[in-house]
Amino acid sequence: MSPSSRRPRSPLAPIFLIVLVDVLSLTVMIPLLPFYAQAFGASPFIVGTLFASYSACQLVSGPILGNLSDRFGRRRMLLISQAGMVASLLVMAFAGHLWMLFVGRIISGSLAGNLTIAQAYITDHTKPEERTRAFGVIGIAFGLGFAIGPAMAAVLSAHPPDASQADAIAALARPLFLSAGLSTLSFTTTFFLLHDAPVSHADEAGAGPGPAGRRLGILEWRGYIAYFQRPELRGLLFQFFMFVIAFATFMSGFALFAERRFTWHGHPFGSDEVGYVYTYVGVLGIIIQGGMLRPLAKRYGDAPLVLAGFVCTTIGYFVLGLIASVGLLLVVAAITSVGNGFLRPALTARVTQAVARHEQGVVLGLTQSLQALAQVFAPLLGTFLIGQMQLFAWAAVATVVSAVGLMAAMAARRPPSARPDATLPADAPPG
């Protein structure tokens, strides 16, 4: 049987593995990187710079990688991106100096196109009516990655508090070697199981390219301004931006905050304790988004979920800045997990509902750019405050930003007659 006559193999299984490995590689770094960098003498602000360098490179390279994948094929660019991920992890795992961590982060940020390209691949190779299920598979991979990645970091990086610097570095490097091995498996999966078949764009005129997340270039200001000039969309994008700033502040600074605020069996939190907290948050995220979100969205709509999400994150971040008990930490983590678990999908749904079908890909790409932008400057401010031992101020930044998002969401809920710039009802039911 000739290759052209074979029935096309479903891309969902290999795409699931690709996304899962990509998320694992990213989530391993969240609890691990601060302690790994500090083992090489990094200050908290330098740790924030490491986080920011990845996002800055991603902000610039994301649109470029998307355009290259349009031109040269998804599979080829996936392979290049995955090879870059393997190289970056090995550079960091074998690091002997702090500057090598920056090299690894710059490589991974510059080639961090796996997820966007995988989304585009699904859009290219599935029928429109099958895409909801296909993107649900990506959501499952995300949830598992956020639960398993930090646990991997916690188990593999564990070492005695009094370990020597060399032993601590060796222990902290172990999860990086495992991630590099998994990324090599992902590369192999892409090479053998994915193909670049001709792409049908028959539905683009009427239905658009779907949620592939086409990115505007960093200098395409007119493209950004055109979307921000739409009153309802501008408000939703602002809410999304407030959410990702608060979330990025929390995610990039929590490990350093916890190390200075919490103790376990008489010693400060390390990579293993922080990893277990992130695992707990990841499991809660699976429960919230897998079991609670859909029936709540169906019953109440997305707009009330956004309000509830901002209330939870505002309360959670504020209380986090006041407590020093591990038990209370788990309660606060549950509250913020509910908030973040509501906010991202509900805000994303509302953003896509505010534009025409053929614009959804670009607008989702715009939200990715906003997220990358937030992840550039939020870690810098947050880790600077932690380095000055302004621990409550760090939590207050996330609290205030989340509260601003809450006020924006409340303002958007006012009746259209009270909002002369409104063009559509802010509480329109999900489409």
mmCIF file of N, CA and C in Angstrom, residues 149-225:
data_model
loop_
_atom_site.group_PDB
_atom_site.id
_atom_site.type_symbol
_atom_site.label_atom_id
_atom_site.label_comp_id
_atom_site.label_asym_id
_atom_site.label_seq_id
_atom_site.Cartn_x
_atom_site.Cartn_y
_atom_site.Cartn_z
ATOM 1 N N GLY A 149 5.240 17.382 37.034
ATOM 2 C CA GLY A 149 6.528 18.054 36.915
ATOM 3 C C GLY A 149 7.108 18.492 38.244
ATOM 4 N N PRO A 150 6.374 19.264 39.061
ATOM 5 C CA PRO A 150 6.923 19.655 40.363
ATOM 6 C C PRO A 150 7.220 18.465 41.271
ATOM 7 N N ALA A 151 6.392 17.398 41.176
ATOM 8 C CA ALA A 151 6.660 16.205 41.988
ATOM 9 C C ALA A 151 7.978 15.560 41.573
ATOM 10 N N MET A 152 8.239 15.507 40.268
ATOM 11 C CA MET A 152 9.519 14.992 39.788
ATOM 12 C C MET A 152 10.669 15.808 40.368
ATOM 13 N N ALA A 153 10.526 17.133 40.329
ATOM 14 C CA ALA A 153 11.576 18.000 40.865
ATOM 15 C C ALA A 153 11.766 17.760 42.353
ATOM 16 N N ALA A 154 10.658 17.591 43.085
ATOM 17 C CA ALA A 154 10.740 17.402 44.531
ATOM 18 C C ALA A 154 11.456 16.106 44.885
ATOM 19 N N VAL A 155 11.065 15.009 44.232
ATOM 20 C CA VAL A 155 11.637 13.695 44.574
ATOM 21 C C VAL A 155 13.100 13.605 44.178
ATOM 22 N N LEU A 156 13.413 14.034 42.971
ATOM 23 C CA LEU A 156 14.763 13.846 42.456
ATOM 24 C C LEU A 156 15.778 14.834 43.024
ATOM 25 N N SER A 157 15.325 16.022 43.435
ATOM 26 C CA SER A 157 16.269 17.033 43.909
ATOM 27 C C SER A 157 16.481 17.006 45.411
ATOM 28 N N ALA A 158 15.771 16.115 46.114
ATOM 29 C CA ALA A 158 15.862 16.097 47.575
ATOM 30 C C ALA A 158 17.300 15.824 48.024
ATOM 31 N N HIS A 159 17.758 16.591 49.006
ATOM 32 C CA HIS A 159 19.099 16.409 49.570
ATOM 33 C C HIS A 159 19.094 16.969 50.983
ATOM 34 N N PRO A 160 20.009 16.515 51.833
ATOM 35 C CA PRO A 160 20.040 17.009 53.217
ATOM 36 C C PRO A 160 20.289 18.512 53.262
ATOM 37 N N PRO A 161 19.695 19.205 54.233
ATOM 38 C CA PRO A 161 19.916 20.654 54.339
ATOM 39 C C PRO A 161 21.377 21.030 54.525
ATOM 40 N N ASP A 162 22.159 20.125 55.121
ATOM 41 C CA ASP A 162 23.571 20.432 55.379
ATOM 42 C C ASP A 162 24.498 19.866 54.295
ATOM 43 N N ALA A 163 23.948 19.501 53.145
ATOM 44 C CA ALA A 163 24.779 18.967 52.055
ATOM 45 C C ALA A 163 25.754 20.035 51.572
ATOM 46 N N SER A 164 26.893 19.586 51.077
ATOM 47 C CA SER A 164 27.879 20.513 50.531
ATOM 48 C C SER A 164 27.332 21.160 49.262
ATOM 49 N N GLN A 165 27.983 22.234 48.830
ATOM 50 C CA GLN A 165 27.520 22.915 47.628
ATOM 51 C C GLN A 165 27.554 21.981 46.420
ATOM 52 N N ALA A 166 28.622 21.196 46.305
ATOM 53 C CA ALA A 166 28.743 20.288 45.165
ATOM 54 C C ALA A 166 27.649 19.225 45.191
ATOM 55 N N ASP A 167 27.366 18.676 46.388
ATOM 56 C CA ASP A 167 26.322 17.659 46.490
ATOM 57 C C ASP A 167 24.942 18.256 46.213
ATOM 58 N N ALA A 168 24.713 19.486 46.677
ATOM 59 C CA ALA A 168 23.432 20.146 46.427
ATOM 60 C C ALA A 168 23.233 20.392 44.937
ATOM 61 N N ILE A 169 24.279 20.852 44.252
ATOM 62 C CA ILE A 169 24.176 21.101 42.814
ATOM 63 C C ILE A 169 23.904 19.800 42.062
ATOM 64 N N ALA A 170 24.591 18.725 42.467
ATOM 65 C CA ALA A 170 24.397 17.432 41.807
ATOM 66 C C ALA A 170 22.954 16.948 41.988
ATOM 67 N N ALA A 171 22.420 17.125 43.203
ATOM 68 C CA ALA A 171 21.040 16.692 43.453
ATOM 69 C C ALA A 171 20.045 17.535 42.656
ATOM 70 N N LEU A 172 20.268 18.833 42.613
ATOM 71 C CA LEU A 172 19.357 19.726 41.909
ATOM 72 C C LEU A 172 19.415 19.537 40.398
ATOM 73 N N ALA A 173 20.514 18.982 39.894
ATOM 74 C CA ALA A 173 20.639 18.755 38.449
ATOM 75 C C ALA A 173 19.917 17.496 37.991
ATOM 76 N N ARG A 174 19.621 16.581 38.916
ATOM 77 C CA ARG A 174 19.018 15.308 38.513
ATOM 78 C C ARG A 174 17.706 15.473 37.742
ATOM 79 N N PRO A 175 16.776 16.328 38.189
ATOM 80 C CA PRO A 175 15.543 16.477 37.405
ATOM 81 C C PRO A 175 15.789 17.010 35.997
ATOM 82 N N LEU A 176 16.852 17.777 35.809
ATOM 83 C CA LEU A 176 17.156 18.317 34.481
ATOM 84 C C LEU A 176 17.583 17.201 33.532
ATOM 85 N N PHE A 177 18.341 16.254 34.034
ATOM 86 C CA PHE A 177 18.733 15.122 33.196
ATOM 87 C C PHE A 177 17.512 14.290 32.793
ATOM 88 N N LEU A 178 16.599 14.079 33.747
ATOM 89 C CA LEU A 178 15.384 13.333 33.410
ATOM 90 C C LEU A 178 14.554 14.091 32.378
ATOM 91 N N SER A 179 14.426 15.407 32.552
ATOM 92 C CA SER A 179 13.672 16.209 31.587
ATOM 93 C C SER A 179 14.304 16.154 30.209
ATOM 94 N N ALA A 180 15.637 16.164 30.165
ATOM 95 C CA ALA A 180 16.327 16.071 28.876
ATOM 96 C C ALA A 180 16.042 14.728 28.213
ATOM 97 N N GLY A 181 16.007 13.666 29.008
ATOM 98 C CA GLY A 181 15.677 12.357 28.456
ATOM 99 C C GLY A 181 14.257 12.298 27.926
ATOM 100 N N LEU A 182 13.317 12.876 28.671
ATOM 101 C CA LEU A 182 11.929 12.904 28.209
ATOM 102 C C LEU A 182 11.784 13.751 26.950
ATOM 103 N N SER A 183 12.501 14.853 26.885
ATOM 104 C CA SER A 183 12.438 15.699 25.690
ATOM 105 C C SER A 183 13.024 14.979 24.481
ATOM 106 N N THR A 184 14.037 14.150 24.701
ATOM 107 C CA THR A 184 14.586 13.337 23.614
ATOM 108 C C THR A 184 13.535 12.343 23.117
ATOM 109 N N LEU A 185 12.777 11.765 24.059
ATOM 110 C CA LEU A 185 11.676 10.869 23.682
ATOM 111 C C LEU A 185 10.623 11.622 22.875
ATOM 112 N N SER A 186 10.321 12.857 23.295
ATOM 113 C CA SER A 186 9.354 13.669 22.558
ATOM 114 C C SER A 186 9.843 13.956 21.139
ATOM 115 N N PHE A 187 11.128 14.252 21.002
ATOM 116 C CA PHE A 187 11.724 14.479 19.679
ATOM 117 C C PHE A 187 11.577 13.239 18.807
ATOM 118 N N THR A 188 11.855 12.076 19.384
ATOM 119 C CA THR A 188 11.749 10.817 18.647
ATOM 120 C C THR A 188 10.301 10.564 18.212
ATOM 121 N N THR A 189 9.353 10.866 19.125
ATOM 122 C CA THR A 189 7.941 10.704 18.804
ATOM 123 C C THR A 189 7.541 11.569 17.615
ATOM 124 N N THR A 190 7.969 12.818 17.639
ATOM 125 C CA THR A 190 7.662 13.726 16.535
ATOM 126 C C THR A 190 8.270 13.220 15.232
ATOM 127 N N PHE A 191 9.512 12.774 15.296
ATOM 128 C CA PHE A 191 10.224 12.344 14.084
ATOM 129 C C PHE A 191 9.535 11.163 13.420
ATOM 130 N N PHE A 192 9.070 10.198 14.217
ATOM 131 C CA PHE A 192 8.542 8.965 13.632
ATOM 132 C C PHE A 192 7.018 8.953 13.475
ATOM 133 N N LEU A 193 6.282 9.711 14.293
ATOM 134 C CA LEU A 193 4.828 9.570 14.302
ATOM 135 C C LEU A 193 4.064 10.747 13.701
ATOM 136 N N LEU A 194 4.704 11.887 13.545
ATOM 137 C CA LEU A 194 4.023 13.007 12.921
ATOM 138 C C LEU A 194 4.479 13.163 11.482
ATOM 139 N N HIS A 195 3.584 13.707 10.672
ATOM 140 C CA HIS A 195 3.920 13.935 9.274
ATOM 141 C C HIS A 195 3.382 15.300 8.871
ATOM 142 N N ASP A 196 3.960 15.882 7.855
ATOM 143 C CA ASP A 196 3.502 17.162 7.332
ATOM 144 C C ASP A 196 2.679 16.927 6.078
ATOM 145 N N ALA A 197 1.446 16.482 6.268
ATOM 146 C CA ALA A 197 0.548 16.286 5.134
ATOM 147 C C ALA A 197 0.067 17.641 4.633
ATOM 148 N N PRO A 198 -0.403 17.710 3.402
ATOM 149 C CA PRO A 198 -0.943 18.979 2.906
ATOM 150 C C PRO A 198 -2.061 19.471 3.817
ATOM 151 N N VAL A 199 -2.047 20.766 4.083
ATOM 152 C CA VAL A 199 -3.001 21.361 5.006
ATOM 153 C C VAL A 199 -4.178 21.925 4.238
ATOM 154 N N SER A 200 -5.376 21.600 4.695
ATOM 155 C CA SER A 200 -6.590 22.138 4.072
ATOM 156 C C SER A 200 -7.054 23.362 4.843
ATOM 157 N N HIS A 201 -7.194 24.454 4.136
ATOM 158 C CA HIS A 201 -7.677 25.678 4.758
ATOM 159 C C HIS A 201 -9.072 26.026 4.245
ATOM 160 N N ALA A 202 -9.808 24.998 3.901
ATOM 161 C CA ALA A 202 -11.116 25.231 3.289
ATOM 162 C C ALA A 202 -12.061 25.958 4.217
ATOM 163 N N ASP A 203 -11.835 25.805 5.536
ATOM 164 C CA ASP A 203 -12.777 26.425 6.459
ATOM 165 C C ASP A 203 -12.352 27.802 6.911
ATOM 166 N N GLU A 204 -11.221 28.300 6.421
ATOM 167 C CA GLU A 204 -10.708 29.549 6.948
ATOM 168 C C GLU A 204 -11.582 30.737 6.591
ATOM 169 N N ALA A 205 -12.173 30.752 5.405
ATOM 170 C CA ALA A 205 -12.938 31.922 5.010
ATOM 171 C C ALA A 205 -14.128 32.143 5.921
ATOM 172 N N GLY A 206 -14.757 31.018 6.300
ATOM 173 C CA GLY A 206 -15.929 31.196 7.128
ATOM 174 C C GLY A 206 -15.678 30.957 8.592
ATOM 175 N N ALA A 207 -14.813 29.996 8.903
ATOM 176 C CA ALA A 207 -14.627 29.629 10.297
ATOM 177 C C ALA A 207 -13.318 30.097 10.864
ATOM 178 N N GLY A 208 -12.388 30.479 10.055
ATOM 179 C CA GLY A 208 -11.111 30.965 10.568
ATOM 180 C C GLY A 208 -10.170 29.842 10.890
ATOM 181 N N PRO A 209 -8.965 30.179 11.245
ATOM 182 C CA PRO A 209 -7.945 29.181 11.494
ATOM 183 C C PRO A 209 -8.086 28.478 12.817
ATOM 184 N N GLY A 210 -9.061 28.874 13.617
ATOM 185 C CA GLY A 210 -9.262 28.188 14.881
ATOM 186 C C GLY A 210 -8.248 28.619 15.910
ATOM 187 N N PRO A 211 -8.231 27.957 17.060
ATOM 188 C CA PRO A 211 -7.407 28.389 18.175
ATOM 189 C C PRO A 211 -5.958 27.957 18.068
ATOM 190 N N ALA A 212 -5.319 28.229 16.961
ATOM 191 C CA ALA A 212 -3.908 27.898 16.831
ATOM 192 C C ALA A 212 -3.031 28.935 17.491
ATOM 193 N N GLY A 213 -3.542 30.131 17.720
ATOM 194 C CA GLY A 213 -2.765 31.132 18.421
ATOM 195 C C GLY A 213 -1.750 31.823 17.543
ATOM 196 N N ARG A 214 -2.139 32.283 16.340
ATOM 197 C CA ARG A 214 -1.187 32.989 15.493
ATOM 198 C C ARG A 214 -0.734 34.251 16.213
ATOM 199 N N ARG A 215 0.587 34.454 16.299
ATOM 200 C CA ARG A 215 1.148 35.537 17.078
ATOM 201 C C ARG A 215 1.467 36.724 16.205
ATOM 202 N N LEU A 216 1.125 37.927 16.706
ATOM 203 C CA LEU A 216 1.575 39.156 16.079
ATOM 204 C C LEU A 216 3.040 39.372 16.442
ATOM 205 N N GLY A 217 3.803 39.938 15.505
ATOM 206 C CA GLY A 217 5.187 40.239 15.791
ATOM 207 C C GLY A 217 5.311 41.300 16.859
ATOM 208 N N ILE A 218 6.456 41.350 17.544
ATOM 209 C CA ILE A 218 6.627 42.257 18.661
ATOM 210 C C ILE A 218 6.552 43.720 18.233
ATOM 211 N N LEU A 219 6.842 44.000 16.958
ATOM 212 C CA LEU A 219 6.812 45.375 16.466
ATOM 213 C C LEU A 219 5.542 45.694 15.675
ATOM 214 N N GLU A 220 4.612 44.763 15.624
ATOM 215 C CA GLU A 220 3.373 44.993 14.882
ATOM 216 C C GLU A 220 2.358 45.734 15.767
ATOM 217 N N TRP A 221 2.727 46.964 16.131
ATOM 218 C CA TRP A 221 1.914 47.712 17.087
ATOM 219 C C TRP A 221 0.517 48.006 16.546
ATOM 220 N N ARG A 222 0.408 48.258 15.254
ATOM 221 C CA ARG A 222 -0.910 48.567 14.701
ATOM 222 C C ARG A 222 -1.875 47.393 14.888
ATOM 223 N N GLY A 223 -1.337 46.178 14.769
ATOM 224 C CA GLY A 223 -2.185 45.008 14.973
ATOM 225 C C GLY A 223 -2.693 44.928 16.405
ATOM 226 N N TYR A 224 -1.811 45.220 17.380
ATOM 227 C CA TYR A 224 -2.240 45.217 18.775
ATOM 228 C C TYR A 224 -3.265 46.314 19.030
ATOM 229 N N ILE A 225 -2.976 47.531 18.543
ATOM 230 C CA ILE A 225 -3.846 48.674 18.810
ATOM 231 C C ILE A 225 -5.246 48.443 18.253
#
